[in-house]
Amino acid sequence: GQNIDQPTEMTATEGAIVQINCTYQTSGFNGLFWYQQHAGEAPTFLSYNVLDGLEEKGRFSSFLSRSKGYSYLLLKELQMKDSASYLCAGNAGNMLTFGGGTRLMVKP
Amino acid sequence: KAGVTQTPRYLIKTRGQQVTLSCSPISGHRSVSWYQQTPGQGLQFLFEYFSETQRNKGNFPGRFSGRQFSNSRSEMNVSTLELGDSALYLCASSARTALSGTDTQYFGPGTRLTVL
């Protein structure tokens, strides 16, 4: 199948670092997206990994290991506004398969 | 550049009716994808249109259909509405330029459909 698994909820403290993991069980994906979605809003693009390794964009970094079917999103220097759902999505020919999303709560 | 726009933003229908949702992609984008988001199932792919042709289709019944116009605007239609069709319908556009290509998908604000 094309399962994409990520934790349902995570809690972290303002200023800390949090890592959100995503695992997938198919070889059909040619890349992995991460999106952020605030309640009641549309998902917004964070990162897209095609090659193995770490890609850094400011406070956000994303890692991919295709051989292990594993990705993570790393958020540094957490801010209250980072409280949102984080969605990983496998890409197969421009068709995205989404995980259930991880709801991150940032506490003061 | 203006982002992806969707109309209407909110819609209330009753069982058995049909509904048409509209999506205008980012200027220059030729690919439009539609997704259904529900609390239970999350975000699920419906279909993708590229240059007026359906290129990919998700696992939804035939009551869900769509089309794309020459200006890349897309519409999605759901016939014989069921209670379970209540959801947020999101469209996303991307700048991919070839059938085999891929590019980041940018989402619109969505249409929240409630079926009573």
XYZ file of N, CA, C and O in Angstrom, chain A:
432
model
N 0.805 -1.187 0.000
C 0.000 0.000 0.000
C 0.848 1.250 0.000
O 2.058 1.181 -0.115
N 0.196 2.388 0.131
C 0.909 3.652 0.129
C 0.699 4.360 1.454
O 0.396 5.541 1.491
N 0.872 3.641 2.575
C 0.684 4.265 3.868
C 1.769 5.269 4.161
O 2.945 5.037 3.880
N 1.349 6.373 4.721
C 2.289 7.373 5.210
C 1.920 7.616 6.659
O 0.788 7.983 6.964
N 2.861 7.385 7.543
C 2.577 7.459 8.973
C 3.349 8.590 9.630
O 4.544 8.776 9.365
N 2.659 9.311 10.489
C 3.279 10.355 11.287
C 2.518 10.427 12.599
O 1.358 10.042 12.666
N 3.195 10.906 13.659
C 2.500 10.964 14.956
C 1.310 11.912 14.874
O 1.311 12.885 14.132
N 0.302 11.618 15.672
C -0.924 12.412 15.633
C -0.743 13.774 16.289
O -1.199 14.784 15.772
N -0.070 13.773 17.433
C 0.103 15.023 18.186
C 1.478 15.090 18.814
O 2.056 14.068 19.172
N 1.976 16.320 18.936
C 3.232 16.559 19.663
C 3.088 17.883 20.404
O 2.378 18.784 19.936
N 3.784 17.967 21.505
C 3.804 19.212 22.276
C 5.248 19.606 22.513
O 6.105 18.738 22.756
N 5.542 20.886 22.400
C 6.900 21.371 22.629
C 6.832 22.757 23.257
O 5.770 23.400 23.259
N 7.964 23.194 23.757
C 8.029 24.477 24.454
C 8.605 25.557 23.550
O 9.511 25.290 22.744
N 8.107 26.737 23.687
C 8.608 27.886 22.932
C 10.125 27.993 23.083
O 10.658 27.844 24.185
N 10.821 28.190 21.949
C 12.272 28.314 21.973
C 13.008 26.994 21.794
O 14.214 26.982 21.516
N 12.299 25.885 21.927
C 12.926 24.564 21.828
C 13.014 24.105 20.374
O 12.676 24.832 19.446
N 13.500 22.864 20.213
C 13.594 22.213 18.901
C 12.659 21.009 18.908
O 12.575 20.287 19.909
N 11.968 20.783 17.794
C 11.108 19.603 17.706
C 11.323 18.914 16.367
O 11.576 19.571 15.354
N 11.277 17.592 16.387
C 11.446 16.800 15.171
C 10.166 16.002 14.928
O 9.733 15.242 15.795
N 9.575 16.167 13.762
C 8.351 15.454 13.403
C 8.732 14.408 12.357
O 9.229 14.746 11.274
N 8.503 13.153 12.686
C 8.893 12.057 11.804
C 7.770 11.631 10.871
O 6.585 11.781 11.185
N 8.174 11.085 9.754
C 7.231 10.594 8.757
C 7.833 9.353 8.117
O 8.976 9.395 7.657
N 7.090 8.255 8.112
C 7.580 7.043 7.471
C 6.593 6.620 6.397
O 5.382 6.838 6.516
N 7.123 6.025 5.347
C 6.244 5.580 4.278
C 6.643 4.201 3.805
O 7.794 3.792 3.954
N 5.709 3.500 3.244
C 5.888 2.071 2.949
C 5.677 1.760 1.488
O 5.062 0.780 1.129
N 6.178 2.612 0.620
C 6.065 2.331 -0.795
C 7.306 2.834 -1.498
O 7.931 3.781 -1.064
N 7.646 2.188 -2.589
C 8.790 2.663 -3.365
C 8.329 3.542 -4.516
O 9.117 3.939 -5.341
N 7.026 3.839 -4.562
C 6.490 4.575 -5.699
C 6.659 6.078 -5.651
O 6.354 6.774 -6.596
N 7.149 6.601 -4.547
C 7.264 8.038 -4.413
C 8.586 8.530 -4.969
O 9.618 7.919 -4.769
N 8.543 9.651 -5.662
C 9.789 10.236 -6.154
C 10.121 11.523 -5.431
O 10.850 12.361 -5.937
N 9.581 11.713 -4.261
C 9.918 12.874 -3.450
C 8.942 12.999 -2.316
O 7.889 12.345 -2.307
N 9.297 13.829 -1.341
C 8.442 13.991 -0.186
C 8.266 15.463 0.142
O 9.242 16.215 0.243
N 7.001 15.864 0.295
C 6.674 17.239 0.637
C 6.341 17.365 2.118
O 5.838 16.421 2.741
N 6.580 18.546 2.656
C 6.067 18.927 3.968
C 5.260 20.210 3.806
O 5.694 21.164 3.144
N 4.067 20.189 4.411
C 3.195 21.354 4.413
C 2.821 21.693 5.860
O 2.745 20.816 6.714
N 2.553 22.979 6.082
C 2.048 23.448 7.370
C 0.597 23.892 7.171
O 0.281 24.539 6.169
N -0.260 23.518 8.098
C -1.658 23.932 7.989
C -2.162 24.441 9.336
O -2.267 23.667 10.288
N -2.458 25.733 9.392
C -3.097 26.285 10.585
C -4.586 25.983 10.516
O -5.164 25.845 9.429
N -5.196 25.887 11.691
C -6.618 25.530 11.771
C -7.462 26.461 10.907
O -7.346 27.681 11.002
N -8.274 25.871 10.067
C -9.173 26.659 9.235
C -8.532 27.290 8.013
O -9.185 28.066 7.310
N -7.268 26.972 7.785
C -6.574 27.570 6.641
C -6.085 26.497 5.672
O -6.124 25.313 5.967
N -5.617 26.936 4.518
C -5.082 26.001 3.524
C -3.674 25.574 3.900
O -2.950 26.302 4.583
N -3.246 24.404 3.460
C -1.854 24.003 3.671
C -0.908 24.940 2.931
O -1.202 25.368 1.811
N 0.209 25.270 3.560
C 1.225 26.079 2.897
C 2.513 25.276 2.774
O 2.884 24.537 3.683
N 3.184 25.439 1.669
C 4.369 24.655 1.337
C 5.533 25.001 2.260
O 5.821 26.167 2.526
N 6.208 23.963 2.763
C 7.415 24.166 3.573
C 8.656 23.676 2.853
O 9.652 24.397 2.761
N 8.616 22.420 2.357
C 9.823 21.864 1.746
C 9.471 20.701 0.838
O 8.402 20.101 0.948
N 10.407 20.395 -0.056
C 10.271 19.248 -0.949
C 11.639 18.593 -1.069
O 12.606 19.222 -1.497
N 11.730 17.332 -0.650
C 12.984 16.575 -0.737
C 12.859 15.512 -1.825
O 11.932 14.708 -1.803
N 13.806 15.545 -2.746
C 13.875 14.520 -3.779
C 15.071 13.605 -3.534
O 14.995 12.391 -3.704
N 16.163 14.214 -3.117
C 17.388 13.459 -2.852
C 17.549 13.209 -1.360
O 17.033 13.956 -0.536
N 18.307 12.175 -1.030
C 18.594 11.888 0.372
C 19.383 13.038 0.990
O 20.211 13.670 0.328
N 19.127 13.271 2.240
C 19.910 14.271 2.953
C 19.043 15.337 3.578
O 17.817 15.250 3.582
N 19.736 16.312 4.113
C 19.085 17.375 4.871
C 19.036 18.654 4.047
O 20.019 19.048 3.447
N 17.867 19.299 4.030
C 17.728 20.606 3.392
C 17.286 21.594 4.453
O 16.320 21.364 5.157
N 18.011 22.710 4.528
C 17.723 23.688 5.569
C 17.169 24.965 4.973
O 17.654 25.459 3.959
N 16.105 25.463 5.638
C 15.490 26.727 5.209
C 15.168 27.523 6.452
O 14.098 27.385 7.027
N 16.106 28.334 6.881
C 15.853 29.141 8.069
C 15.663 28.264 9.294
O 16.475 27.387 9.573
N 14.562 28.449 10.000
C 14.311 27.674 11.217
C 13.844 26.256 10.910
O 13.794 25.415 11.800
N 13.476 26.000 9.651
C 12.928 24.700 9.290
C 13.940 23.922 8.455
O 14.584 24.467 7.553
N 14.077 22.615 8.757
C 14.917 21.724 7.961
C 14.122 20.459 7.701
O 13.298 20.052 8.532
N 14.403 19.827 6.564
C 13.731 18.561 6.272
C 14.770 17.565 5.794
O 15.703 17.904 5.064
N 14.583 16.316 6.210
C 15.527 15.239 5.903
C 14.791 14.111 5.207
O 13.618 13.834 5.505
N 15.477 13.456 4.283
C 14.883 12.314 3.585
C 15.896 11.181 3.472
O 17.064 11.416 3.132
N 15.416 9.965 3.741
C 16.172 8.756 3.443
C 15.252 7.855 2.630
O 14.326 7.248 3.181
N 15.507 7.781 1.343
C 14.619 7.002 0.474
C 14.750 5.504 0.739
O 13.771 4.773 0.683
N 15.948 5.053 1.056
C 16.137 3.621 1.289
C 15.410 3.157 2.547
O 14.967 2.011 2.628
N 15.261 4.054 3.508
C 14.587 3.697 4.754
C 13.120 4.119 4.763
O 12.401 3.822 5.715
N 12.667 4.815 3.727
C 11.282 5.287 3.707
C 10.999 6.193 4.883
O 9.986 6.062 5.587
N 11.897 7.148 5.103
C 11.844 7.945 6.330
C 12.171 9.397 6.023
O 13.084 9.702 5.243
N 11.405 10.285 6.642
C 11.667 11.711 6.529
C 11.389 12.350 7.878
O 10.638 11.808 8.700
N 11.994 13.488 8.115
C 11.604 14.270 9.282
C 11.661 15.753 8.974
O 12.395 16.198 8.086
N 10.862 16.490 9.716
C 10.852 17.950 9.674
C 11.358 18.435 11.020
O 10.875 18.002 12.064
N 12.365 19.289 10.976
C 12.977 19.805 12.199
C 12.651 21.290 12.321
O 12.903 22.055 11.390
N 12.054 21.670 13.425
C 11.718 23.063 13.668
C 12.553 23.569 14.841
O 12.502 23.017 15.932
N 13.328 24.620 14.593
C 14.190 25.179 15.643
C 13.594 26.473 16.178
O 12.780 27.116 15.512
N 14.058 26.847 17.362
C 13.641 28.121 17.972
C 12.134 28.305 17.854
O 11.646 29.303 17.318
N 11.415 27.326 18.369
C 9.962 27.304 18.219
C 9.308 28.596 18.685
O 9.676 29.172 19.709
N 8.314 29.012 17.923
C 7.515 30.181 18.261
C 6.062 29.738 18.418
O 5.651 28.706 17.873
N 5.304 30.548 19.131
C 3.891 30.195 19.367
C 3.152 30.031 18.045
O 2.287 29.157 17.905
N 3.534 30.827 17.052
C 2.833 30.768 15.762
C 3.110 29.467 15.003
O 2.473 29.192 13.993
N 4.074 28.664 15.503
C 4.345 27.372 14.868
C 3.317 26.317 15.253
O 3.331 25.199 14.707
N 2.437 26.636 16.187
C 1.357 25.714 16.537
C 0.470 25.534 15.311
O -0.173 26.481 14.843
N 0.435 24.323 14.798
C -0.271 24.036 13.543
C -0.189 22.537 13.306
O 0.453 21.803 14.059
N -0.834 22.102 12.232
C -0.661 20.716 11.790
C 0.408 20.681 10.714
O 0.497 21.595 9.884
N 1.231 19.642 10.751
C 2.307 19.466 9.775
C 2.030 18.183 9.005
O 1.886 17.105 9.587
N 1.938 18.332 7.693
C 1.539 17.225 6.830
C 2.711 16.795 5.968
O 3.326 17.635 5.301
N 3.027 15.511 5.978
C 3.991 15.023 5.003
C 3.212 14.346 3.893
O 2.126 13.791 4.113
N 3.734 14.427 2.689
C 3.041 13.895 1.524
C 4.043 13.307 0.550
O 5.004 13.977 0.158
N 3.804 12.067 0.148
C 4.625 11.433 -0.864
C 4.133 11.845 -2.237
O 2.926 11.955 -2.476
N 5.090 12.096 -3.134
C 4.752 12.548 -4.475
C 5.008 11.444 -5.488
O 6.101 10.913 -5.578
N 3.987 11.111 -6.259
C 4.128 10.140 -7.339
C 3.488 10.742 -8.577
O 2.262 10.778 -8.680
N 4.328 11.266 -9.476
C 3.792 11.836 -10.708
C 2.855 12.991 -10.483
O 1.834 13.119 -11.153
N 3.186 13.857 -9.542
C 2.382 15.033 -9.212
C 1.089 14.682 -8.510
O 0.181 15.515 -8.404
N 0.954 13.445 -8.024
C -0.193 13.047 -7.231
C 0.300 12.856 -5.801
O 1.164 12.023 -5.547
N -0.215 13.660 -4.884
C 0.262 13.627 -3.511
C -0.579 12.687 -2.653
O -1.810 12.724 -2.701
N 0.111 11.854 -1.868
C -0.544 11.018 -0.869
C -0.125 11.550 0.493
O 1.068 11.549 0.821
N -1.086 12.006 1.262
C -0.801 12.665 2.527
C -0.887 11.711 3.710
O -1.712 10.792 3.730
N -0.029 11.960 4.705
C -0.204 11.341 5.994
C -1.341 12.051 6.719
O -1.899 13.036 6.228
N -1.664 11.561 7.901
C -2.779 12.121 8.650
C -2.493 13.467 9.297
O -3.396 14.135 9.796
N -1.215 13.862 9.267
C -0.862 15.143 9.862
C -0.465 15.008 11.318
O -0.982 14.148 12.045
N 0.458 15.849 11.742
C 0.880 15.915 13.143
C 0.494 17.266 13.689
O 0.932 18.301 13.173
N -0.341 17.261 14.725
C -0.752 18.535 15.323
C 0.277 18.912 16.390
O 0.446 18.200 17.386
N 0.970 20.013 16.138
C 1.998 20.487 17.066
C 1.447 21.619 17.921
O 0.902 22.592 17.395
N 1.579 21.464 19.223
C 1.174 22.528 20.149
C 2.428 23.078 20.802
O 3.193 22.334 21.425
N 2.641 24.367 20.636
C 3.779 25.031 21.252
C 3.288 25.762 22.489
O 2.372 26.598 22.412
N 3.915 25.437 23.634
C 3.494 26.047 24.896
C 4.545 27.043 25.368
O 5.732 26.868 25.096
N 4.100 28.082 26.090
C 5.061 29.096 26.566
C 6.037 28.501 27.576
O 5.733 27.522 28.252
